[in-house]
């Protein structure tokens, strides 16, 4: 039975609560903003009045029995899932909950190496063992592609005892794997299928976009509602398929998620779910149109390449998310991060990220043609003013690493700090990555090579925002 998607149980309960003018002798201590006037002036009284704690009329995120439960049922219905959970620790906490629910210590999980760091962090917490399927690289674009079906089957046959397959779909750049075939393959071998769908919220609401995880029959999917879905930053959904024990998953979520769920985040999930359920098709048709307009204009400038479904090869690029405006900058002679910096510093345009060879401009329902035109003319100007020879440019997003220890053993192992350029041959004990996108160049337990060190130095000189190590300046690395 389809539910009434006009309803917003959390939003409605908060509005009712506001009218009751209850005297607060509970937390938070700002007492509807009266205790912190500067913050109230900054965020507004409306916002502060609903920054409240769990109580009987408002339910409890850890153990929902009324309005939160109803809101989660509506979200599950909207996304075609059996169950959904409101996540207030971002998609990071949803990814970690999936992995922790699927794998215990010492159990194997199959995943591509270009996963977000949250997935590898989950392995440090759980003690599960990663079996990496190294994704193919597109040499021209310098990006890793999706998971190849034949490559995955080979890895599954070598590791039939693995408990789950984890796939990031779409990738940050918009590349989609053959999700249905991969899910069927995992299930055929008795493995759970987990999908990090941080960048695919919109797939659920627009038939013109690639297949969603729930439609493909996946067991769990983490969905960044705050990316393309319109909710507040840090709010996400964890979706479950029919065969997963939802009560156990909630226990796992409660291992790490706060007991003081933010009603600002939860109401934003509730309201934006309603909006997508009722208007999603029209919203994302508009986004697709804007992205295509931008691609057409950018590809006329010369040297830039805004790519799309022409990359499809039936396997490692099974489909492409056409709302993603991913642009290769190598023929302009500039690293993506250099174009990112120029757009920000010279043209007051903030894009999502730049890496070694590409930039991503995030387009959503909030954009208009005039913003697109401003971006296009800025890119055109950058090419005219700053174009260089392509010689000497590195051309790949990351290097396939050699795993020596599990992430957990390495992270907690005995360490020493060594000047970074002297670490070749050693085993890394921490993460090194450019953020965004937050895909590790090195993760705990991986062998450091000369090639990886050269890549890190290159990314630093180009201006990538490097994160991960204990040493903030990334001049020293902790090794086993």
Short mmCIF file of C-alpha atoms in Angstrom, two decimals:
data_model
loop_
_atom_site.label_atom_id
_atom_site.label_comp_id
_atom_site.label_asym_id
_atom_site.label_seq_id
_atom_site.Cartn_x
_atom_site.Cartn_y
_atom_site.Cartn_z
CA UNK A 1 0.00 0.00 0.00
CA UNK A 2 1.39 3.43 -0.96
CA UNK A 3 1.52 5.90 1.92
CA UNK A 4 0.38 9.52 1.79
CA UNK A 5 3.58 11.34 0.84
CA UNK A 6 2.03 14.73 1.69
CA UNK A 7 2.51 13.93 5.38
CA UNK A 8 5.54 15.21 7.37
CA UNK A 9 5.19 13.67 10.84
CA UNK A 10 8.29 15.21 12.45
CA UNK A 11 7.62 18.67 11.00
CA UNK A 12 3.97 18.47 12.10
CA UNK A 13 4.90 17.35 15.63
CA UNK A 14 7.41 20.21 15.97
CA UNK A 15 4.83 22.77 14.84
CA UNK A 16 2.33 21.42 17.37
CA UNK A 17 5.01 21.50 20.06
CA UNK A 18 5.84 25.17 19.28
CA UNK A 19 2.20 26.19 19.79
CA UNK A 20 2.07 24.55 23.22
CA UNK A 21 4.63 26.97 24.74
CA UNK A 22 6.05 24.35 27.10
CA UNK A 23 8.41 25.69 29.82
CA UNK A 24 11.76 23.92 29.28
CA UNK A 25 13.60 22.36 32.20
CA UNK A 26 15.46 19.98 29.89
CA UNK A 27 18.38 20.25 27.47
CA UNK A 28 19.58 21.95 25.29
CA UNK A 29 20.65 24.61 27.76
CA UNK A 30 20.13 27.59 25.44
CA UNK A 31 16.38 27.20 26.26
CA UNK A 32 14.92 27.98 22.81
CA UNK A 33 17.66 30.55 22.18
CA UNK A 34 17.22 32.74 25.25
CA UNK A 35 20.53 31.62 26.70
CA UNK A 36 22.61 32.43 23.61
CA UNK A 37 21.43 35.66 22.01
CA UNK A 38 24.28 35.92 19.50
CA UNK A 39 23.51 32.47 18.16
CA UNK A 40 19.78 33.24 18.05
CA UNK A 41 20.47 36.43 16.11
CA UNK A 42 22.66 34.47 13.70
CA UNK A 43 20.36 31.46 13.14
CA UNK A 44 17.00 33.06 13.91
CA UNK A 45 14.36 32.38 16.52
CA UNK A 46 12.48 29.91 14.30
CA UNK A 47 15.56 27.70 14.11
CA UNK A 48 16.40 27.88 17.83
CA UNK A 49 12.82 27.20 18.92
CA UNK A 50 12.91 23.73 17.33
CA UNK A 51 16.43 22.83 18.43
CA UNK A 52 14.98 20.55 21.09
CA UNK A 53 15.68 17.21 22.71
CA UNK A 54 13.79 13.91 22.50
CA UNK A 55 10.59 13.84 24.56
CA UNK A 56 7.39 11.80 24.46
CA UNK A 57 5.47 13.90 21.88
CA UNK A 58 8.58 14.14 19.63
CA UNK A 59 9.72 10.48 19.85
CA UNK A 60 13.32 9.26 20.15
CA UNK A 61 15.71 8.57 17.27
CA UNK A 62 17.40 5.63 19.05
CA UNK A 63 14.11 3.81 19.59
CA UNK A 64 11.34 5.43 17.52
CA UNK A 65 7.78 4.43 18.25
CA UNK A 66 5.68 7.37 16.99
CA UNK A 67 6.44 10.38 14.75
CA UNK A 68 10.03 9.43 13.82
CA UNK A 69 8.92 5.89 13.09
CA UNK A 70 6.12 7.17 10.85
CA UNK A 71 8.57 9.52 9.07
CA UNK A 72 10.96 6.60 8.49
CA UNK A 73 8.11 4.50 7.03
CA UNK A 74 7.25 7.35 4.64
CA UNK A 75 10.90 7.63 3.57
CA UNK A 76 11.12 3.87 2.97
CA UNK A 77 7.96 4.09 0.86
CA UNK A 78 9.28 7.07 -1.15
CA UNK A 79 12.57 5.28 -1.91
CA UNK A 80 11.07 1.84 -2.56
CA UNK A 81 12.86 0.31 0.46
CA UNK A 82 11.62 -2.12 3.11
CA UNK A 83 12.97 0.09 5.94
CA UNK A 84 14.73 3.42 6.27
CA UNK A 85 16.69 5.05 9.07
CA UNK A 86 17.18 8.76 9.67
CA UNK A 87 20.95 9.35 9.97
CA UNK A 88 22.22 12.51 11.63
CA UNK A 89 25.94 11.69 11.35
CA UNK A 90 26.00 12.12 7.58
CA UNK A 91 26.37 9.37 5.00
CA UNK A 92 29.67 8.51 6.71
CA UNK A 93 27.68 7.07 9.60
CA UNK A 94 25.30 5.29 7.20
CA UNK A 95 28.21 3.66 5.31
CA UNK A 96 29.83 2.60 8.58
CA UNK A 97 26.56 1.15 9.88
CA UNK A 98 26.17 -0.92 6.68
CA UNK A 99 29.67 -2.36 6.98
CA UNK A 100 29.41 -2.98 10.74
CA UNK A 101 26.04 -4.71 10.27
CA UNK A 102 27.33 -6.93 7.43
CA UNK A 103 30.77 -7.99 8.70
CA UNK A 104 32.28 -9.04 12.00
CA UNK A 105 35.97 -9.10 12.92
CA UNK A 106 38.04 -11.26 10.58
CA UNK A 107 35.28 -11.54 7.95
CA UNK A 108 35.94 -10.43 4.37
CA UNK A 109 34.21 -7.67 2.44
CA UNK A 110 34.77 -7.08 -1.30
CA UNK A 111 35.00 -3.45 -2.39
CA UNK A 112 36.64 -1.22 -5.00
CA UNK A 113 39.72 0.59 -3.67
CA UNK A 114 38.35 4.03 -4.67
CA UNK A 115 35.77 3.98 -1.86
CA UNK A 116 35.24 6.95 0.43
CA UNK A 117 37.37 6.90 3.56
CA UNK A 118 34.26 6.22 5.67
CA UNK A 119 34.18 2.64 4.32
CA UNK A 120 37.81 1.99 5.26
CA UNK A 121 37.22 3.67 8.64
CA UNK A 122 34.46 1.11 9.20
CA UNK A 123 37.02 -1.67 8.67
CA UNK A 124 39.23 -0.14 11.37
CA UNK A 125 36.24 -0.19 13.72
CA UNK A 126 34.99 -3.67 12.81
CA UNK A 127 38.21 -5.55 12.06
CA UNK A 128 36.73 -6.82 8.79
CA UNK A 129 39.21 -7.60 6.00
CA UNK A 130 38.98 -5.67 2.70
CA UNK A 131 39.35 -7.58 -0.54
CA UNK A 132 39.85 -4.89 -3.18
CA UNK A 133 38.61 -5.05 -6.74
CA UNK A 134 40.91 -2.55 -8.41
CA UNK A 135 38.81 -0.40 -10.73
CA UNK A 136 39.87 0.21 -14.30
CA UNK A 137 41.32 3.63 -15.05
CA UNK A 138 40.32 5.87 -17.93
CA UNK A 139 43.79 6.97 -19.04
CA UNK A 140 42.53 9.98 -20.96
CA UNK A 141 40.46 11.42 -18.11
CA UNK A 142 42.64 10.18 -15.27
CA UNK A 143 39.66 8.82 -13.32
CA UNK A 144 38.81 5.39 -12.00
CA UNK A 145 35.76 3.72 -13.49
CA UNK A 146 33.10 1.46 -12.02
CA UNK A 147 33.36 -2.18 -10.99
CA UNK A 148 33.81 -4.63 -13.86
CA UNK A 149 31.50 -7.63 -13.63
CA UNK A 150 34.10 -10.19 -14.81
CA UNK A 151 36.72 -8.75 -12.44
CA UNK A 152 34.24 -8.97 -9.53
CA UNK A 153 33.30 -12.56 -10.40
CA UNK A 154 36.99 -13.51 -10.39
CA UNK A 155 37.46 -11.95 -6.93
CA UNK A 156 34.26 -13.58 -5.59
CA UNK A 157 35.42 -17.03 -6.80
CA UNK A 158 38.78 -16.50 -5.06
CA UNK A 159 36.98 -15.38 -1.86
CA UNK A 160 33.73 -17.36 -1.66
CA UNK A 161 33.70 -16.85 2.14
CA UNK A 162 33.30 -13.04 1.83
CA UNK A 163 30.18 -11.76 3.58
CA UNK A 164 29.38 -8.73 1.42
CA UNK A 165 30.15 -6.66 -1.66
CA UNK A 166 30.31 -2.87 -1.24
CA UNK A 167 30.05 -0.59 -4.25
CA UNK A 168 30.13 3.20 -4.55
CA UNK A 169 27.55 4.06 -7.20
CA UNK A 170 27.67 6.55 -8.81
CA UNK A 171 31.27 7.62 -8.30
CA UNK A 172 31.98 11.26 -7.50
CA UNK A 173 32.38 11.85 -11.26
CA UNK A 174 29.06 10.21 -12.19
CA UNK A 175 30.30 6.80 -13.35
CA UNK A 176 27.84 3.95 -12.69
CA UNK A 177 28.52 0.21 -12.61
CA UNK A 178 26.14 -2.52 -13.77
CA UNK A 179 24.36 -2.46 -10.42
CA UNK A 180 21.64 -5.02 -11.18
CA UNK A 181 24.07 -7.63 -12.54
CA UNK A 182 26.52 -7.03 -9.66
CA UNK A 183 23.72 -7.36 -7.09
CA UNK A 184 22.48 -10.60 -8.71
CA UNK A 185 26.05 -11.95 -8.74
CA UNK A 186 26.60 -11.14 -5.03
CA UNK A 187 23.30 -12.78 -4.11
CA UNK A 188 24.08 -15.85 -6.21
CA UNK A 189 27.13 -16.41 -3.99
CA UNK A 190 25.19 -15.70 -0.77
CA UNK A 191 26.74 -12.28 -0.14
CA UNK A 192 25.04 -9.09 0.97
CA UNK A 193 25.03 -6.19 -1.50
CA UNK A 194 25.83 -2.80 0.06
CA UNK A 195 25.74 0.41 -1.98
CA UNK A 196 27.31 3.72 -1.03
CA UNK A 197 24.82 5.91 -2.89
CA UNK A 198 26.07 9.21 -1.44
CA UNK A 199 25.87 10.82 -4.87
CA UNK A 200 22.74 9.09 -6.16
CA UNK A 201 19.75 10.35 -4.15
CA UNK A 202 18.13 11.62 -7.37
CA UNK A 203 18.19 8.17 -9.05
CA UNK A 204 15.06 7.27 -7.05
CA UNK A 205 12.92 10.00 -8.55
CA UNK A 206 13.78 10.28 -12.24
CA UNK A 207 13.45 7.49 -14.81
CA UNK A 208 15.91 9.32 -17.08
CA UNK A 209 18.72 8.56 -14.60
CA UNK A 210 20.62 5.33 -13.81
CA UNK A 211 19.10 2.57 -11.72
CA UNK A 212 18.94 3.03 -7.94
CA UNK A 213 20.24 0.51 -5.38
CA UNK A 214 16.80 -0.47 -4.08
CA UNK A 215 15.50 -0.98 -7.61
CA UNK A 216 18.50 -3.24 -8.30
CA UNK A 217 17.61 -5.35 -5.25
CA UNK A 218 20.50 -4.27 -2.99
CA UNK A 219 20.36 -5.17 0.72
CA UNK A 220 21.47 -1.78 2.08
CA UNK A 221 22.13 1.66 0.61
CA UNK A 222 23.39 4.86 2.18
CA UNK A 223 21.85 7.95 0.59
CA UNK A 224 23.18 11.52 1.03
CA UNK A 225 19.89 13.36 1.16
CA UNK A 226 21.81 16.58 1.86
CA UNK A 227 23.70 16.39 -1.45
CA UNK A 228 21.11 16.35 -4.21
CA UNK A 229 18.00 15.85 -2.05
CA UNK A 230 17.79 19.29 -0.46
CA UNK A 231 18.04 18.46 3.27
CA UNK A 232 20.47 20.07 5.72
CA UNK A 233 24.17 19.16 5.66
CA UNK A 234 24.91 16.00 7.67
CA UNK A 235 21.47 14.43 7.22
CA UNK A 236 21.15 11.14 5.33
CA UNK A 237 19.12 7.98 4.96
CA UNK A 238 20.13 4.36 5.38
CA UNK A 239 17.81 2.20 3.25
CA UNK A 240 17.25 -1.53 3.72
CA UNK A 241 15.97 -4.26 1.42
CA UNK A 242 13.46 -6.98 2.34
CA UNK A 243 15.85 -9.62 3.68
CA UNK A 244 17.80 -7.54 6.21
CA UNK A 245 17.01 -7.63 9.94
CA UNK A 246 16.09 -3.98 10.54
CA UNK A 247 16.03 -4.34 14.33
CA UNK A 248 19.63 -5.57 14.34
CA UNK A 249 20.70 -2.75 11.99
CA UNK A 250 19.18 -0.22 14.37
CA UNK A 251 21.26 -1.72 17.20
CA UNK A 252 24.36 -1.32 15.04
CA UNK A 253 23.47 2.30 14.19
CA UNK A 254 23.07 3.00 17.91
CA UNK A 255 26.63 1.83 18.58
CA UNK A 256 28.01 5.02 17.05
CA UNK A 257 25.17 7.45 16.33
CA UNK A 258 24.31 10.19 18.83
CA UNK A 259 21.55 9.66 21.39
CA UNK A 260 20.63 13.37 20.94
CA UNK A 261 19.37 13.36 17.36
CA UNK A 262 19.05 16.90 15.97
CA UNK A 263 15.44 17.81 15.19
CA UNK A 264 16.73 20.41 12.73
CA UNK A 265 18.36 17.63 10.70
CA UNK A 266 15.47 15.20 11.10
CA UNK A 267 12.80 17.72 10.13
CA UNK A 268 14.89 18.67 7.08
CA UNK A 269 14.91 15.00 6.03
CA UNK A 270 11.16 14.79 6.56
CA UNK A 271 10.37 17.96 4.56
CA UNK A 272 12.79 17.23 1.69
CA UNK A 273 11.54 13.63 1.40
CA UNK A 274 8.02 14.98 0.89
CA UNK A 275 9.30 17.43 -1.73
CA UNK A 276 11.13 14.73 -3.70
CA UNK A 277 8.28 12.22 -3.44
CA UNK A 278 5.82 14.76 -4.86
CA UNK A 279 8.03 16.84 -7.17
CA UNK A 280 11.25 14.85 -7.69
CA UNK A 281 10.60 13.94 -11.29
CA UNK A 282 10.15 17.56 -12.38
CA UNK A 283 13.04 18.76 -10.19
CA UNK A 284 15.60 16.34 -11.62
CA UNK A 285 14.37 16.71 -15.21
CA UNK A 286 15.25 20.40 -14.79
CA UNK A 287 18.66 19.56 -13.28
CA UNK A 288 19.41 17.18 -16.19
CA UNK A 289 18.51 19.89 -18.67
CA UNK A 290 20.74 22.47 -16.95
CA UNK A 291 23.67 20.04 -16.79
CA UNK A 292 23.31 19.20 -20.49
CA UNK A 293 23.16 22.90 -21.39
CA UNK A 294 26.36 23.45 -19.39
CA UNK A 295 28.11 20.48 -21.04
CA UNK A 296 27.21 21.67 -24.54
CA UNK A 297 28.49 25.18 -23.82
CA UNK A 298 31.71 24.02 -22.12
CA UNK A 299 32.56 21.56 -24.89
CA UNK A 300 32.39 24.44 -27.38
CA UNK A 301 35.09 26.42 -25.53
CA UNK A 302 37.87 24.05 -26.60
CA UNK A 303 40.33 21.92 -24.54
CA UNK A 304 37.87 21.30 -21.70
CA UNK A 305 35.95 18.04 -21.90
CA UNK A 306 32.62 17.78 -20.05
CA UNK A 307 31.87 14.09 -20.39
CA UNK A 308 28.62 12.13 -20.27
CA UNK A 309 26.99 8.93 -21.52
CA UNK A 310 29.32 8.65 -24.51
CA UNK A 311 31.75 7.00 -22.04
CA UNK A 312 29.37 4.04 -21.59
CA UNK A 313 31.07 0.74 -22.44
CA UNK A 314 28.49 -1.73 -21.10
CA UNK A 315 30.61 -2.78 -18.11
CA UNK A 316 32.96 -0.56 -16.04
CA UNK A 317 30.98 2.44 -17.32
CA UNK A 318 27.54 0.88 -17.50
CA UNK A 319 25.77 4.21 -17.23
CA UNK A 320 26.49 7.84 -16.40
CA UNK A 321 24.72 10.24 -14.05
CA UNK A 322 23.88 13.05 -16.46
CA UNK A 323 23.20 15.51 -13.63
CA UNK A 324 26.95 15.48 -12.84
CA UNK A 325 28.94 18.25 -14.51
CA UNK A 326 32.37 16.59 -14.49
CA UNK A 327 34.95 18.42 -16.59
CA UNK A 328 38.42 17.25 -17.59
CA UNK A 329 40.95 20.10 -17.61
CA UNK A 330 44.20 18.40 -18.69
CA UNK A 331 44.21 19.74 -22.27
CA UNK A 332 44.07 23.28 -20.86
CA UNK A 333 47.41 22.42 -19.21
CA UNK A 334 45.92 22.94 -15.76
CA UNK A 335 45.22 20.46 -12.98
CA UNK A 336 41.58 20.39 -11.89
CA UNK A 337 42.57 21.83 -8.51
CA UNK A 338 44.24 24.79 -10.26
CA UNK A 339 41.01 25.55 -12.16
CA UNK A 340 39.11 25.15 -8.87
CA UNK A 341 41.37 27.75 -7.20
CA UNK A 342 41.14 30.17 -10.15
CA UNK A 343 37.33 29.98 -10.22
CA UNK A 344 37.24 30.72 -6.50
CA UNK A 345 39.93 33.41 -6.32
CA UNK A 346 39.42 35.24 -9.61
CA UNK A 347 35.71 34.73 -10.34
CA UNK A 348 34.00 34.17 -6.94
CA UNK A 349 32.69 30.78 -8.09
CA UNK A 350 32.80 27.89 -5.60
CA UNK A 351 32.67 24.46 -7.22
CA UNK A 352 32.50 21.09 -5.48
CA UNK A 353 36.07 19.92 -6.04
CA UNK A 354 39.12 19.81 -8.25
CA UNK A 355 41.60 16.94 -8.38
CA UNK A 356 44.62 16.17 -10.57
CA UNK A 357 42.77 16.28 -13.88
CA UNK A 358 39.10 17.10 -13.32
CA UNK A 359 36.65 19.46 -11.68
CA UNK A 360 33.08 18.81 -10.58
CA UNK A 361 30.49 21.59 -10.55
CA UNK A 362 27.47 20.42 -8.56
CA UNK A 363 24.21 21.37 -10.25
CA UNK A 364 20.93 21.17 -8.36
CA UNK A 365 17.38 22.45 -8.30
CA UNK A 366 18.66 25.73 -6.85
CA UNK A 367 20.59 26.66 -10.02
CA UNK A 368 19.45 28.82 -12.94
CA UNK A 369 20.74 29.32 -16.47
CA UNK A 370 22.38 32.61 -15.50
CA UNK A 371 24.65 30.84 -12.96
CA UNK A 372 25.56 28.26 -15.59
CA UNK A 373 26.43 31.05 -18.04
CA UNK A 374 28.64 32.69 -15.44
CA UNK A 375 30.52 29.42 -14.89
CA UNK A 376 30.92 28.85 -18.65
CA UNK A 377 32.28 32.36 -19.28
CA UNK A 378 34.69 32.04 -16.32
CA UNK A 379 36.03 28.73 -17.70
CA UNK A 380 36.44 30.34 -21.12
CA UNK A 381 38.38 33.24 -19.58
CA UNK A 382 40.59 30.87 -17.57
CA UNK A 383 41.52 29.03 -20.76
CA UNK A 384 42.33 32.31 -22.51
CA UNK A 385 44.39 33.70 -19.63
CA UNK A 386 46.10 30.64 -18.13
CA UNK A 387 46.36 27.88 -20.77
CA UNK A 388 49.70 26.02 -20.64
CA UNK A 389 51.43 23.11 -22.34
CA UNK A 390 50.23 19.73 -21.08
CA UNK A 391 53.79 18.35 -20.67
CA UNK A 392 54.81 17.08 -17.23
CA UNK A 393 51.29 16.68 -15.85
CA UNK A 394 50.32 13.65 -13.78
CA UNK A 395 47.21 12.10 -15.16
CA UNK A 396 45.58 9.72 -12.71
CA UNK A 397 43.33 10.03 -9.71
CA UNK A 398 45.16 7.49 -7.53
CA UNK A 399 47.49 4.50 -7.70
CA UNK A 400 46.37 0.93 -6.99
CA UNK A 401 47.99 0.10 -3.64
CA UNK A 402 49.36 -3.15 -2.22
CA UNK A 403 47.62 -4.18 1.02
CA UNK A 404 50.01 -5.72 3.57
CA UNK A 405 47.98 -5.55 6.81
CA UNK A 406 44.27 -5.10 7.57
CA UNK A 407 43.31 -1.46 8.21
CA UNK A 408 42.59 -2.27 11.87
CA UNK A 409 45.93 -4.03 12.55
CA UNK A 410 47.83 -1.21 10.88
CA UNK A 411 45.92 1.65 12.52
CA UNK A 412 46.43 0.24 16.02
CA UNK A 413 49.91 -1.22 15.38
CA UNK A 414 53.19 0.11 16.83
CA UNK A 415 54.25 3.16 14.89
CA UNK A 416 57.12 5.46 14.17
CA UNK A 417 57.06 8.86 12.52
CA UNK A 418 59.35 9.16 9.48
CA UNK A 419 60.00 12.08 7.05
CA UNK A 420 57.53 11.41 4.24
CA UNK A 421 60.09 11.12 1.41
CA UNK A 422 61.98 8.43 3.38
CA UNK A 423 58.99 6.11 3.82
CA UNK A 424 59.19 4.16 0.51
CA UNK A 425 58.90 0.43 1.16
CA UNK A 426 57.31 0.89 4.61
CA UNK A 427 53.72 0.07 5.59
CA UNK A 428 51.49 3.14 6.18
CA UNK A 429 49.63 3.49 9.49
CA UNK A 430 47.31 6.35 8.58
CA UNK A 431 45.34 7.93 5.74
CA UNK A 432 46.56 10.40 3.14
CA UNK A 433 43.96 11.87 0.80
CA UNK A 434 42.83 14.94 -1.07
CA UNK A 435 39.55 16.27 0.30
CA UNK A 436 37.15 16.39 -1.41
CA UNK A 437 36.55 13.76 -2.71
CA UNK A 438 37.99 11.92 0.31
CA UNK A 439 39.22 8.83 -1.57
CA UNK A 440 42.47 7.73 0.14
CA UNK A 441 45.76 7.85 -1.77
CA UNK A 442 47.14 5.76 1.09
CA UNK A 443 45.16 3.91 3.75
CA UNK A 444 46.38 2.11 6.89
CA UNK A 445 48.05 -1.21 6.05
CA UNK A 446 49.22 -0.30 2.53
CA UNK A 447 52.77 -0.40 1.17
CA UNK A 448 54.21 3.05 0.44
CA UNK A 449 55.94 3.26 -2.95
CA UNK A 450 58.07 5.85 -4.70
CA UNK A 451 55.26 6.38 -7.23
CA UNK A 452 52.71 7.09 -4.46
CA UNK A 453 55.10 9.56 -2.77
CA UNK A 454 55.64 11.40 -6.08
CA UNK A 455 51.87 11.60 -6.50
CA UNK A 456 51.42 13.06 -2.99
CA UNK A 457 54.14 15.66 -3.61
CA UNK A 458 52.59 16.58 -6.97
CA UNK A 459 49.10 16.94 -5.44
CA UNK A 460 50.57 19.15 -2.68
CA UNK A 461 52.39 21.44 -5.13
CA UNK A 462 49.24 21.80 -7.26
CA UNK A 463 47.31 22.96 -4.19
CA UNK A 464 45.15 19.92 -3.31
CA UNK A 465 43.80 20.12 0.24
CA UNK A 466 45.55 17.12 1.78
CA UNK A 467 44.09 15.51 4.92
CA UNK A 468 44.49 12.38 7.02
CA UNK A 469 47.88 12.17 8.72
CA UNK A 470 48.65 13.08 12.31
CA UNK A 471 51.19 15.61 11.00
CA UNK A 472 48.98 18.43 9.70
CA UNK A 473 51.74 19.66 7.35
CA UNK A 474 52.13 16.17 5.82
CA UNK A 475 55.92 16.29 6.10
CA UNK A 476 56.02 13.18 8.30
CA UNK A 477 54.10 9.92 8.00
CA UNK A 478 53.37 7.30 10.66
CA UNK A 479 54.52 3.86 9.50
CA UNK A 480 54.49 0.44 11.17
#
